[in-house]
PDB file of C-alpha atoms and ligand atoms in Angstrom:
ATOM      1  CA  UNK F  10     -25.366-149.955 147.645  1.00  0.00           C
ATOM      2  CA  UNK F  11     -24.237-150.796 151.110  1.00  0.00           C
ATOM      3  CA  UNK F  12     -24.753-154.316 152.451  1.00  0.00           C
ATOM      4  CA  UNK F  13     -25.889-155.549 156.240  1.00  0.00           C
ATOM      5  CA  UNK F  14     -24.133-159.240 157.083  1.00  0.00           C
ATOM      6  CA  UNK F  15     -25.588-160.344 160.254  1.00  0.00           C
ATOM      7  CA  UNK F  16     -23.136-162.760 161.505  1.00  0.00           C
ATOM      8  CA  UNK F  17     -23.094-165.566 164.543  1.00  0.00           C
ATOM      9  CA  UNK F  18     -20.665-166.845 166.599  1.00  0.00           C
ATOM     10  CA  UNK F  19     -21.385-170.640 166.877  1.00  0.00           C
ATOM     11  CA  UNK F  20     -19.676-173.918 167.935  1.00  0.00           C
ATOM     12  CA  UNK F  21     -17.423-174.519 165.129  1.00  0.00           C
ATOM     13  CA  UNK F  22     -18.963-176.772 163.093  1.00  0.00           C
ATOM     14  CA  UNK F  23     -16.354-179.506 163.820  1.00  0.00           C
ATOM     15  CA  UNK F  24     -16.753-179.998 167.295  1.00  0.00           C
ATOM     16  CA  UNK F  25     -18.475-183.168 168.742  1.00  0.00           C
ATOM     17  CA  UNK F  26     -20.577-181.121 170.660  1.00  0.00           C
ATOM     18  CA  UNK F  27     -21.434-182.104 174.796  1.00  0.00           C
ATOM     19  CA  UNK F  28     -24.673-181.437 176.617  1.00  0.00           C
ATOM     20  CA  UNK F  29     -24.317-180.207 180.032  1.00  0.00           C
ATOM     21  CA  UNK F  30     -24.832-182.396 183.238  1.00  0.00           C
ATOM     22  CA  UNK F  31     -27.908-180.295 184.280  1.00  0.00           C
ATOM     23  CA  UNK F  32     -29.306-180.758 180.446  1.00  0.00           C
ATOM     24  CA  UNK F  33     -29.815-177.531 180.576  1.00  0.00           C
ATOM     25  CA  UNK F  34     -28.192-176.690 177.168  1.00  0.00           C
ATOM     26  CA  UNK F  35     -25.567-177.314 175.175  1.00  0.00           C
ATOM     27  CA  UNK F  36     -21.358-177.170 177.017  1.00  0.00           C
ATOM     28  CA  UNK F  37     -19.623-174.568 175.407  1.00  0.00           C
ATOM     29  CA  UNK F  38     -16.663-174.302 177.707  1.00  0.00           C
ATOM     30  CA  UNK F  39     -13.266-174.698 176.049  1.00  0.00           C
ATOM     31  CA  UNK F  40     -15.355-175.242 173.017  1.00  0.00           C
ATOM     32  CA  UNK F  41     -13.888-173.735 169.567  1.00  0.00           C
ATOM     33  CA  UNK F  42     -16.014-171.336 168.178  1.00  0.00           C
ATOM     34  CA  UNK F  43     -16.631-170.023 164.412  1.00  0.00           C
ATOM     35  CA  UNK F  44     -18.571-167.814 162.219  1.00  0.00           C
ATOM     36  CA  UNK F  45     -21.846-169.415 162.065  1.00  0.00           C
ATOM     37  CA  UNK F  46     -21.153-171.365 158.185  1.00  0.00           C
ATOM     38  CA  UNK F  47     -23.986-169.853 156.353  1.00  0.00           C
ATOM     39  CA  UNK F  48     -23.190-166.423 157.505  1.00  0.00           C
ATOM     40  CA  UNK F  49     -19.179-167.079 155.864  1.00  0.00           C
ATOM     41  CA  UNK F  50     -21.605-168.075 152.510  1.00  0.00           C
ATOM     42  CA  UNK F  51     -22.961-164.240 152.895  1.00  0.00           C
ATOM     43  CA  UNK F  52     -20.104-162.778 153.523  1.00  0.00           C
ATOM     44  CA  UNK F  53     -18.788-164.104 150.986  1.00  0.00           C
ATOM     45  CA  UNK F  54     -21.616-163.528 148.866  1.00  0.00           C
ATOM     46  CA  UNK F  55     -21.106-159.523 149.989  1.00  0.00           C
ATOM     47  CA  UNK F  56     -17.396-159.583 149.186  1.00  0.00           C
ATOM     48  CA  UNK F  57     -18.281-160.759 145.886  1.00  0.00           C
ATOM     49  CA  UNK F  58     -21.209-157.831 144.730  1.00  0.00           C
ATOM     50  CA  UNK F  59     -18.674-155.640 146.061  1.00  0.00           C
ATOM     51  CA  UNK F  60     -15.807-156.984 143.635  1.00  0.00           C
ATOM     52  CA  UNK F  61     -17.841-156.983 141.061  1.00  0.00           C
ATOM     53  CA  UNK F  62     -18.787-153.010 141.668  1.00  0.00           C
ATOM     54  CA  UNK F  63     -22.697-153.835 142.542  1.00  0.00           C
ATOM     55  CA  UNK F  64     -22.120-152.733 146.417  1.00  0.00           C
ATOM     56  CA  UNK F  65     -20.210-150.300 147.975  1.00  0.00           C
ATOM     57  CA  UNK F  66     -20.031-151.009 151.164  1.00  0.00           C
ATOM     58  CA  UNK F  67     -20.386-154.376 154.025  1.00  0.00           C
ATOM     59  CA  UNK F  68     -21.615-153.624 156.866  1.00  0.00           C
ATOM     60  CA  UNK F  69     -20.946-156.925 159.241  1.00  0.00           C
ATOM     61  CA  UNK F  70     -23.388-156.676 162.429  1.00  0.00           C
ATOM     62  CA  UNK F  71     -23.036-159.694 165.508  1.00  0.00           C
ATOM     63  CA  UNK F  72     -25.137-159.651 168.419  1.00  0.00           C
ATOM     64  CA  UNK F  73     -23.580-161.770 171.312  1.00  0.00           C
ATOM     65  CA  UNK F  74     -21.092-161.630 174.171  1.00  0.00           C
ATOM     66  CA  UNK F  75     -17.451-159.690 173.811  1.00  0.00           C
ATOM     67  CA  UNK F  76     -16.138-162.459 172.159  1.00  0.00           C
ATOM     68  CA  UNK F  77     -18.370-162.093 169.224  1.00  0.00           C
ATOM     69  CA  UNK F  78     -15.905-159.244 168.122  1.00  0.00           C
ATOM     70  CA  UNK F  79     -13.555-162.254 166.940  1.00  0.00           C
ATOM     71  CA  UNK F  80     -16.440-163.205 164.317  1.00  0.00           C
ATOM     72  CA  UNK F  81     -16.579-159.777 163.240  1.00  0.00           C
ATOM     73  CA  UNK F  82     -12.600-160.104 162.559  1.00  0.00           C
ATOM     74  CA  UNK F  83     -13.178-162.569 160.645  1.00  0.00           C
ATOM     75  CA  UNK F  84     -15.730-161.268 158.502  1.00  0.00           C
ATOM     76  CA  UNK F  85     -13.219-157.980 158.026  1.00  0.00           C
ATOM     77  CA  UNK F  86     -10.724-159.850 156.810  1.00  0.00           C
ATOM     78  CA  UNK F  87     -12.598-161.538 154.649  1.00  0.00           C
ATOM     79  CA  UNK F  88     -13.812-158.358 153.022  1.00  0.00           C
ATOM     80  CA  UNK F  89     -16.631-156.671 155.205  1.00  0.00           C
ATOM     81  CA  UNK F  90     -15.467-152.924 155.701  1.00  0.00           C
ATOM     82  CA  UNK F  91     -16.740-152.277 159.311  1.00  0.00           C
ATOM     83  CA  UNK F  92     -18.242-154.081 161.884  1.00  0.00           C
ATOM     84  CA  UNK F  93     -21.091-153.618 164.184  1.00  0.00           C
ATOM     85  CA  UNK F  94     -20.990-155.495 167.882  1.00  0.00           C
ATOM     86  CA  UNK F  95     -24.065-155.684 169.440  1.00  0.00           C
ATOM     87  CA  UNK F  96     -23.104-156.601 173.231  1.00  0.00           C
ATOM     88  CA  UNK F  97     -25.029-158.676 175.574  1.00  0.00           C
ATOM     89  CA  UNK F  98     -24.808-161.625 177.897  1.00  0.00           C
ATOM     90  CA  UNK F  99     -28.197-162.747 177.254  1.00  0.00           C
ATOM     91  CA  UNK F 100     -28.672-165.763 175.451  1.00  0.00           C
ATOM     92  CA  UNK F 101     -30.543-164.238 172.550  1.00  0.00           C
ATOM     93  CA  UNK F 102     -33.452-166.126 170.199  1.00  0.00           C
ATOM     94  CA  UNK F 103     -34.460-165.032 167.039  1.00  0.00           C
ATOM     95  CA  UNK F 104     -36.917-162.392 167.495  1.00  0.00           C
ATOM     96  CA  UNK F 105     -34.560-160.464 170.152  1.00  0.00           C
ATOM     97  CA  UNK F 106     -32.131-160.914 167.121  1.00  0.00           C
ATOM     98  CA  UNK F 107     -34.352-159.468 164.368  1.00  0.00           C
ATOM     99  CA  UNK F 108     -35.773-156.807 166.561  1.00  0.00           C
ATOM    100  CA  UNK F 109     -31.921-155.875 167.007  1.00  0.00           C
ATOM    101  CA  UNK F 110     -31.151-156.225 163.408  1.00  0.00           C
ATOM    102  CA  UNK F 111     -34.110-154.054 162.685  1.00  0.00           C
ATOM    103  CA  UNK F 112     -32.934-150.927 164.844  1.00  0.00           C
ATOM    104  CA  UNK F 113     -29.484-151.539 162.896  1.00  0.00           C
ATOM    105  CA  UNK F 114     -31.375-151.060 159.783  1.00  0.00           C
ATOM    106  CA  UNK F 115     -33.204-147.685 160.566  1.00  0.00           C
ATOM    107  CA  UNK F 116     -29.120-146.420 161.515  1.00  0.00           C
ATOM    108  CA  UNK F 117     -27.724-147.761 158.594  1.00  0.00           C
ATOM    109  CA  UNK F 118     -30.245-148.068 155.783  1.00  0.00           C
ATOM    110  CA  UNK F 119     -28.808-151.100 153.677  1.00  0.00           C
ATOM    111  CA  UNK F 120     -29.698-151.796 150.366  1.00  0.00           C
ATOM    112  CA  UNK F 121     -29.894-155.421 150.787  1.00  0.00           C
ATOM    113  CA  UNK F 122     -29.375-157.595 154.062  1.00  0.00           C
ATOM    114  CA  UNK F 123     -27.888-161.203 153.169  1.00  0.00           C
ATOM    115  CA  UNK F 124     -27.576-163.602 156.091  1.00  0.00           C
ATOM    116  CA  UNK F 125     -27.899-167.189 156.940  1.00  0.00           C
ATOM    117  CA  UNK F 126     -30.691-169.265 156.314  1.00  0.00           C
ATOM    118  CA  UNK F 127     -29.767-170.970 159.768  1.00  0.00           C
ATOM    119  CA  UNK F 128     -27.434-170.977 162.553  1.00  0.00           C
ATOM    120  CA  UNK F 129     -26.403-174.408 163.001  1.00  0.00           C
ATOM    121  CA  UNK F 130     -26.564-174.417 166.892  1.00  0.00           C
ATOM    122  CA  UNK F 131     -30.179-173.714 167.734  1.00  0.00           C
ATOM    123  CA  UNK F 132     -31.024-174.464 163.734  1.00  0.00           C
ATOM    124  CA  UNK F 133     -34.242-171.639 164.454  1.00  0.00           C
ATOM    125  CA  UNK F 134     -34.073-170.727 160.396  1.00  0.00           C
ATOM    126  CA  UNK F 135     -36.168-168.051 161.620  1.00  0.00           C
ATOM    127  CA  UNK F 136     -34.406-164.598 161.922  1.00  0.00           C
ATOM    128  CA  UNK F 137     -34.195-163.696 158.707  1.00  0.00           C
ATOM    129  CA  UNK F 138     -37.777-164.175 158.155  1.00  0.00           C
ATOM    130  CA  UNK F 139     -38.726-162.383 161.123  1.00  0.00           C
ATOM    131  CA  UNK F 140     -37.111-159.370 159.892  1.00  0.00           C
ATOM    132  CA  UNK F 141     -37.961-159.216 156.821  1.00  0.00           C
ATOM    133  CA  UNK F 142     -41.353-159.276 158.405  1.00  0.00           C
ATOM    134  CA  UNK F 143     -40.425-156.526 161.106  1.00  0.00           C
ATOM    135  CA  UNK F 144     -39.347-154.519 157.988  1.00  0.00           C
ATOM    136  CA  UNK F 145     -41.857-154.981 155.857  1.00  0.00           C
ATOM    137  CA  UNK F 146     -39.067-155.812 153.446  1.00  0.00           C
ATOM    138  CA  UNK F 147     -39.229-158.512 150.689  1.00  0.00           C
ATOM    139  CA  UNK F 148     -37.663-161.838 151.523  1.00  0.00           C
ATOM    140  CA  UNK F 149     -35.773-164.426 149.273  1.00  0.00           C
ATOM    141  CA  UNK F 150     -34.754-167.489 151.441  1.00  0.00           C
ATOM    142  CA  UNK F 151     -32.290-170.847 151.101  1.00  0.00           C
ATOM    143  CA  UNK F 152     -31.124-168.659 148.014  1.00  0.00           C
ATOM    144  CA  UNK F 153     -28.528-170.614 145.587  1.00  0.00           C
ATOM    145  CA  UNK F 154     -27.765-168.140 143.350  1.00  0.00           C
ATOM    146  CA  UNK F 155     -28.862-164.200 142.884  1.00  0.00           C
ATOM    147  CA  UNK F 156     -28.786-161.821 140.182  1.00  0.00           C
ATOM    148  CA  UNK F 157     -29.290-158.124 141.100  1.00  0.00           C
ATOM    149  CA  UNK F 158     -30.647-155.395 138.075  1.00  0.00           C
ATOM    150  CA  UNK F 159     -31.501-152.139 138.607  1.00  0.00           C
ATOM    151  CA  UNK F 160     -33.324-152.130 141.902  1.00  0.00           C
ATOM    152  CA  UNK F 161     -34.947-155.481 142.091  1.00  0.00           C
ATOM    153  CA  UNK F 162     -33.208-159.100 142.677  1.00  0.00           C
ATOM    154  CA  UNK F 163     -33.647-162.625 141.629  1.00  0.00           C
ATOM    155  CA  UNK F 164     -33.033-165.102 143.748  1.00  0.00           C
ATOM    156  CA  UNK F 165     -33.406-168.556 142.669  1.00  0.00           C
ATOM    157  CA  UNK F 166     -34.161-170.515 146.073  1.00  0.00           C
ATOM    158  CA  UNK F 167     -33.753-174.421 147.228  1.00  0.00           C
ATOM    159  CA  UNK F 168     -37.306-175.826 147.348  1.00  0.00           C
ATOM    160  CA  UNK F 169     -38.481-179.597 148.036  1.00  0.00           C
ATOM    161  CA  UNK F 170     -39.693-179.950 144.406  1.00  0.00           C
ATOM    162  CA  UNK F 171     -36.102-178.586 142.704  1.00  0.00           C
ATOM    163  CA  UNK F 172     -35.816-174.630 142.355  1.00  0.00           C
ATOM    164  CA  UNK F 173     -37.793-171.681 142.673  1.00  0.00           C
ATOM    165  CA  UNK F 174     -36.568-168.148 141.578  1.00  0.00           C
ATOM    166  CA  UNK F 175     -38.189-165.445 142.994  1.00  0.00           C
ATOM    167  CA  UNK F 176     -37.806-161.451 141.466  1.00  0.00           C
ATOM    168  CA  UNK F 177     -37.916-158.854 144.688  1.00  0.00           C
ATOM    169  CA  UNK F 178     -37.718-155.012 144.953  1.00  0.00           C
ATOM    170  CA  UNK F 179     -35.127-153.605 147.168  1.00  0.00           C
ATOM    171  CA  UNK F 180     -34.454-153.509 149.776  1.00  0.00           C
ATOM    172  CA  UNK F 181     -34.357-157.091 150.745  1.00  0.00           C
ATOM    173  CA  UNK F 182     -33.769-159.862 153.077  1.00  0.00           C
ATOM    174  CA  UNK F 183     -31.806-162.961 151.251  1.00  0.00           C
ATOM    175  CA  UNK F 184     -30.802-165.735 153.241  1.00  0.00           C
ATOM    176  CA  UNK F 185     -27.796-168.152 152.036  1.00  0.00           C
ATOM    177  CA  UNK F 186     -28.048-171.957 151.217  1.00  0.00           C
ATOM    178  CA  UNK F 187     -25.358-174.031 151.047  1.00  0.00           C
ATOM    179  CA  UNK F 188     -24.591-173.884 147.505  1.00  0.00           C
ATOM    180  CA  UNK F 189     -25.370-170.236 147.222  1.00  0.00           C
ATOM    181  CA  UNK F 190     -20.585-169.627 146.625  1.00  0.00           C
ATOM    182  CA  UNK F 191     -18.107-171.546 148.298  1.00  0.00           C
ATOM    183  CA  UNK F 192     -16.535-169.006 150.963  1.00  0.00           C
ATOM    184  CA  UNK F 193     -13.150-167.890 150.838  1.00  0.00           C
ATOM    185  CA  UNK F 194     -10.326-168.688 153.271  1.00  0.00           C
ATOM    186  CA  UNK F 195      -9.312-164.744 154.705  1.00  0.00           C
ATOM    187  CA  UNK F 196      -5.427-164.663 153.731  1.00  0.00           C
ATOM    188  CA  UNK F 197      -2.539-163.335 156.544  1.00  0.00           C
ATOM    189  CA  UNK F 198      -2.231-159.684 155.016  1.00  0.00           C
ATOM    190  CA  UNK F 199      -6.171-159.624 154.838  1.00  0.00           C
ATOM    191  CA  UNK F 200      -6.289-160.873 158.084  1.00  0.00           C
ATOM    192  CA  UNK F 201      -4.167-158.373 159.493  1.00  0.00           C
ATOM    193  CA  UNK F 202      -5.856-155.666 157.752  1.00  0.00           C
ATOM    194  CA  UNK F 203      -8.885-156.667 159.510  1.00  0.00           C
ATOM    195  CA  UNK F 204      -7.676-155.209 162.671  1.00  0.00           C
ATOM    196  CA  UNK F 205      -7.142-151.870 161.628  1.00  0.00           C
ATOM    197  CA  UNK F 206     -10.989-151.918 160.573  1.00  0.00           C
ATOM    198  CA  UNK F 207     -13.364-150.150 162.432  1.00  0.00           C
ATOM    199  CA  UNK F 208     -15.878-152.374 165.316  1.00  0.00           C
ATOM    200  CA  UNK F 209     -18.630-149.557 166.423  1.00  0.00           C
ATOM    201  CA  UNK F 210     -19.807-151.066 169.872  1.00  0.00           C
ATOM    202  CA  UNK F 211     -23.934-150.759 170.878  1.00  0.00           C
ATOM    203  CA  UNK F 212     -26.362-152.182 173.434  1.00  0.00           C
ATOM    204  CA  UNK F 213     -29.496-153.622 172.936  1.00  0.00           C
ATOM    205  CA  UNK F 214     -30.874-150.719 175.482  1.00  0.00           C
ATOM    206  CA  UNK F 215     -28.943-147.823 173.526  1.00  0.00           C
ATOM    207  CA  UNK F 216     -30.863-149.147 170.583  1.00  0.00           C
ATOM    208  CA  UNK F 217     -34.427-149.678 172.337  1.00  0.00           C
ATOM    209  CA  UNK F 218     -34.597-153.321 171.953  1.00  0.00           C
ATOM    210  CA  UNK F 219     -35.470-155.576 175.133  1.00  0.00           C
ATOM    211  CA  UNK F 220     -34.008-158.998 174.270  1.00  0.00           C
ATOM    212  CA  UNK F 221     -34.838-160.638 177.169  1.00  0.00           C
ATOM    213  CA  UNK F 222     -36.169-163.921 176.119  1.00  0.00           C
ATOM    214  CA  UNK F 223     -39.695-165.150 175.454  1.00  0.00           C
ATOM    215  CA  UNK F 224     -38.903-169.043 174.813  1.00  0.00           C
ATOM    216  CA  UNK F 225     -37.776-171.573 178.004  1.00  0.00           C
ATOM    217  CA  UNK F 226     -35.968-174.588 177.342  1.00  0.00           C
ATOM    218  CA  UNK F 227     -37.114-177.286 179.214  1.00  0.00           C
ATOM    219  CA  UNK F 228     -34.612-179.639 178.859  1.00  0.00           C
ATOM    220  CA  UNK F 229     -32.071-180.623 176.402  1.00  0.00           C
ATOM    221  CA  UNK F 230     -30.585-184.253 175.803  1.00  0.00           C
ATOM    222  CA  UNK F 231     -28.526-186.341 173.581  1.00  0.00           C
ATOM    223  CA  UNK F 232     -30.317-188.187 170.730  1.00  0.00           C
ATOM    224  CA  UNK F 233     -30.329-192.435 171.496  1.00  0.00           C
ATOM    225  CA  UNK F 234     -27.315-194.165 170.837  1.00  0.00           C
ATOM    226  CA  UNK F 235     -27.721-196.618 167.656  1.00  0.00           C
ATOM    227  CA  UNK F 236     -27.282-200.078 168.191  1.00  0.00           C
ATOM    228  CA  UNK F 237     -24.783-201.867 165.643  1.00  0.00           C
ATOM    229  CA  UNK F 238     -26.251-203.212 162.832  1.00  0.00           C
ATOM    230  CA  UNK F 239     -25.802-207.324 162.012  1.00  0.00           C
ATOM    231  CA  UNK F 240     -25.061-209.063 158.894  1.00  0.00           C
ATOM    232  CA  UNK F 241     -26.774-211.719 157.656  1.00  0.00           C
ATOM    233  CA  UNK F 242     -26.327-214.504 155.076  1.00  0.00           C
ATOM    234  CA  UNK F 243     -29.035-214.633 152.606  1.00  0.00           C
ATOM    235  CA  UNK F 244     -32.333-213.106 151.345  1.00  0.00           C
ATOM    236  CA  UNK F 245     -34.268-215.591 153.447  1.00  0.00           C
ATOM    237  CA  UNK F 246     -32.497-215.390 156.762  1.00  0.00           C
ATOM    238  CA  UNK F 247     -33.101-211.667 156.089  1.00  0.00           C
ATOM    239  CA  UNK F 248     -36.701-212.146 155.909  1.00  0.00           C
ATOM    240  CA  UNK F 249     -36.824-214.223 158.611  1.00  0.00           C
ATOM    241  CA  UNK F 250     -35.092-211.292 161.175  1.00  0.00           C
ATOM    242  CA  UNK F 251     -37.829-208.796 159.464  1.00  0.00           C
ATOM    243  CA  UNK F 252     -40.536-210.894 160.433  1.00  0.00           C
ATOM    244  CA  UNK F 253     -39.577-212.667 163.524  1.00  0.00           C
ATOM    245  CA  UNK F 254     -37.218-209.963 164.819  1.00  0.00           C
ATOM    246  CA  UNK F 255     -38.063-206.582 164.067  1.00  0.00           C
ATOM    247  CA  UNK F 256     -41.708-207.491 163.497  1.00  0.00           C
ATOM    248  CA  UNK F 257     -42.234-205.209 160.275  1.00  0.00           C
ATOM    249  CA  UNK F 258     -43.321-207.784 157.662  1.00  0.00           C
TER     250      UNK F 258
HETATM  251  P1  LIG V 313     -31.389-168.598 163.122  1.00  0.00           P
HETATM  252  O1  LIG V 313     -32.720-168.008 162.787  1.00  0.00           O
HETATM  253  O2  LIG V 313     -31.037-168.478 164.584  1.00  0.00           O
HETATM  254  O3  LIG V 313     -31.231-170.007 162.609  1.00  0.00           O
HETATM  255  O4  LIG V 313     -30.275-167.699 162.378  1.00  0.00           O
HETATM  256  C1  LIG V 313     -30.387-167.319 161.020  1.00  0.00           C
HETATM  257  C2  LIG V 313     -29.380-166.241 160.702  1.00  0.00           C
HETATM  258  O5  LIG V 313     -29.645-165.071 161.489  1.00  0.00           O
HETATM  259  C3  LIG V 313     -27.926-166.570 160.997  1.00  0.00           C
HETATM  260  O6  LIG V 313     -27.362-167.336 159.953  1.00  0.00           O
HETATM  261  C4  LIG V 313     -27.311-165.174 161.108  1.00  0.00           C
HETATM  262  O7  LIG V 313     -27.086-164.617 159.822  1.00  0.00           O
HETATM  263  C5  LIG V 313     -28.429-164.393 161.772  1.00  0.00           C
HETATM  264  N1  LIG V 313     -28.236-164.362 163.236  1.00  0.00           N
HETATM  265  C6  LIG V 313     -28.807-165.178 164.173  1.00  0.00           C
HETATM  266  N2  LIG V 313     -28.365-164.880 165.412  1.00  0.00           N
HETATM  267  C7  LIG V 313     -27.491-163.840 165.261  1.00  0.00           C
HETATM  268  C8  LIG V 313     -26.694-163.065 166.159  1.00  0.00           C
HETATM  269  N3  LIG V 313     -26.698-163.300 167.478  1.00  0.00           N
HETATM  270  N4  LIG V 313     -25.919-162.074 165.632  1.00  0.00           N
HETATM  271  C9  LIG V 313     -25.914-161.831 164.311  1.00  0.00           C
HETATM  272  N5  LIG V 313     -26.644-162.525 163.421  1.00  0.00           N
HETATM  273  C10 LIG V 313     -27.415-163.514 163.879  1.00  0.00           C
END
C-alpha cells in the first residue's frame, strides 16, 4: 500500500513569532522554519506501517515556495521514499491545498493519506477534512492511535468527552494528534541518504488547480499584553480586591 504525507513548511515551532509593521501577517524574514509538527507525527506514523511491512511505499507531497523542498528532505530522511514539490509563490489556504492534494491523488492513487490535524501557523485544521470531502474518501481525524486490517482502519480519535474509535474503508484520510507516536530524530547517514532521493517538481497549473485565494485577511495583531499579577495576604484582603477591585463578587 503506498502512503501520501502532505507536509508544511512552518515557523519552527520555537520561534517567538513577530507580526509585521503593516499587520498585515505574520514576519517570516530570517525566521527558522520546520516541518509543520503534526506532519513529522505522520511521517513518522508512515515510516512506521512501512517497518512493520503494512505499506510499501511514502509518498511525501509539500505545496509552497522553493524552499519547501528542504521539508521534503526532511521527511526523506526520515523515511519517506520520494517527494512531491508542489511550487508556488502564492500564499495558499486550505482549500487551494486540498484541491492540490486531490489532483496528487488521481496521479498517485494512495492507499491511505495521513497528515496533520493542523498546521500550527494559520491553525485552519481544515485541509484534511476538505479532502477527504473532495475525495469522497472516509475521514478519521485528531487520530491517537490506528490499527489497519485487511482493507479497513481503526482509528481511535481525541474527542472532548475522552476517545472515540472510528472503523473506515480504504482509502482514507487520517489526520495526526499529538499523541498519535513520538517522531523520530532523522540520523546523519539517513540524512544524507535523503538527498539522493527523488523530488518530482509540479505546478498548480500543470495539475489544473487555481489556488489563487478566496479568504482576505483584514488585519492581523498581537494578542494584549497581561498585566502582572499581585499577591495578597489573606483570604479576606482577597475578597476584598474581588469585590472592590475587579468587581466580580
Ligand atoms: P491546516 O488545515 O492548514 O491546519 O493544515 C492541516 C494539514 O494539511 C497540515 O498538517 C499538512 O499535513 C497539510 N497541509 C496544509 N498546508 C499544506 C501545504 N502547503 N503543503 C502540504 N501539506 C499541507
Amino acid at each position: 500500500m503506498k502512503i501520501l504525507v502532505p507536509v508544511k513548511r512552518v515557523v519552527d515551532y520555537n520561534v517567538k513569532i513577530r507580526v509585521k509593521a503593516d499587520q498585515t501577517g505574520v514576519d517570516i524574514a530570517n525566521v527558522k522554519m520546520s516541518m509543520n509538527p503534526f506532519d513529522e507525527i505522520a511521517v513518522e506514523e508512515a515510516v512506521r506501517l512501512k517497518e512493520k511491512g503494512v505499506a510499501t511505499e511514502i509518498v511525501a507531497v509539500s505545496a509552497g515556495t522553493t524552499a519547501s523542498a528542504e521539508t521534503l528532505r526532511t521527511a526523506l530522511a526520515m523515511g519517506a521514499d520520494r517527494g512531491i514539490l508542489i511550487e508556488t509563490d502564492v500564499e495558499l489556504q486550505p482549500l487551494a491545498v486540498a484541491k492540490l492534494l486531490k489532483a496528487i491523488v488521481a496521479k498517485e492513487t494512495p492507499g491511505l493519506i495521513i497528515m496533520g490535524k493542523q498546521a500550527i501557523d494559520d491553525d485552519m485544521n481544515a485541509t484534511g477534512q476538505m479532502l477527504a470531502a473532495l475525495l469522497g474518501w472516509p475521514q478519521g481525524t485528531f487520530a491517537s492511535k490506528i490499527t489497519l486490517s485487511e482493507g479497513r482502519i481503526a482509528v481511535t480519535r481525541e474527542v472532548d468527552g475522552g476517545l472515540e474509535t472510528v472503523d473506515l474503508a480504504l482509502p482514507a484520510v487520517v489526520t495526526a494528534d499529538l499523541r498519535l507516536n513520538e517522531p523520530r530524530y532523522a540520523s546523519l547517514p539517513n540524512i544524507m541518504k535523503a538527498r539522493k532521493k527523488p523530488i518530482e517538481t509540479l505546478t498548480p497549473a500543470a495539475l489544473g488547480v487555481d489556488v489563487t485565494p478566496r479568504l482576505t485577511v483584514l488585519k492581523v495583531e498581537e494578542p494584549g499584553k497581561r498585566k502582572a499579577g499581585a499577591k495578597v495576604a489573606s483570604v479576606a484582603e482577597l475578597v476584598a480586591k474581588l469585590r472592590t477591585e475587579a468587581k466580580v463578587i
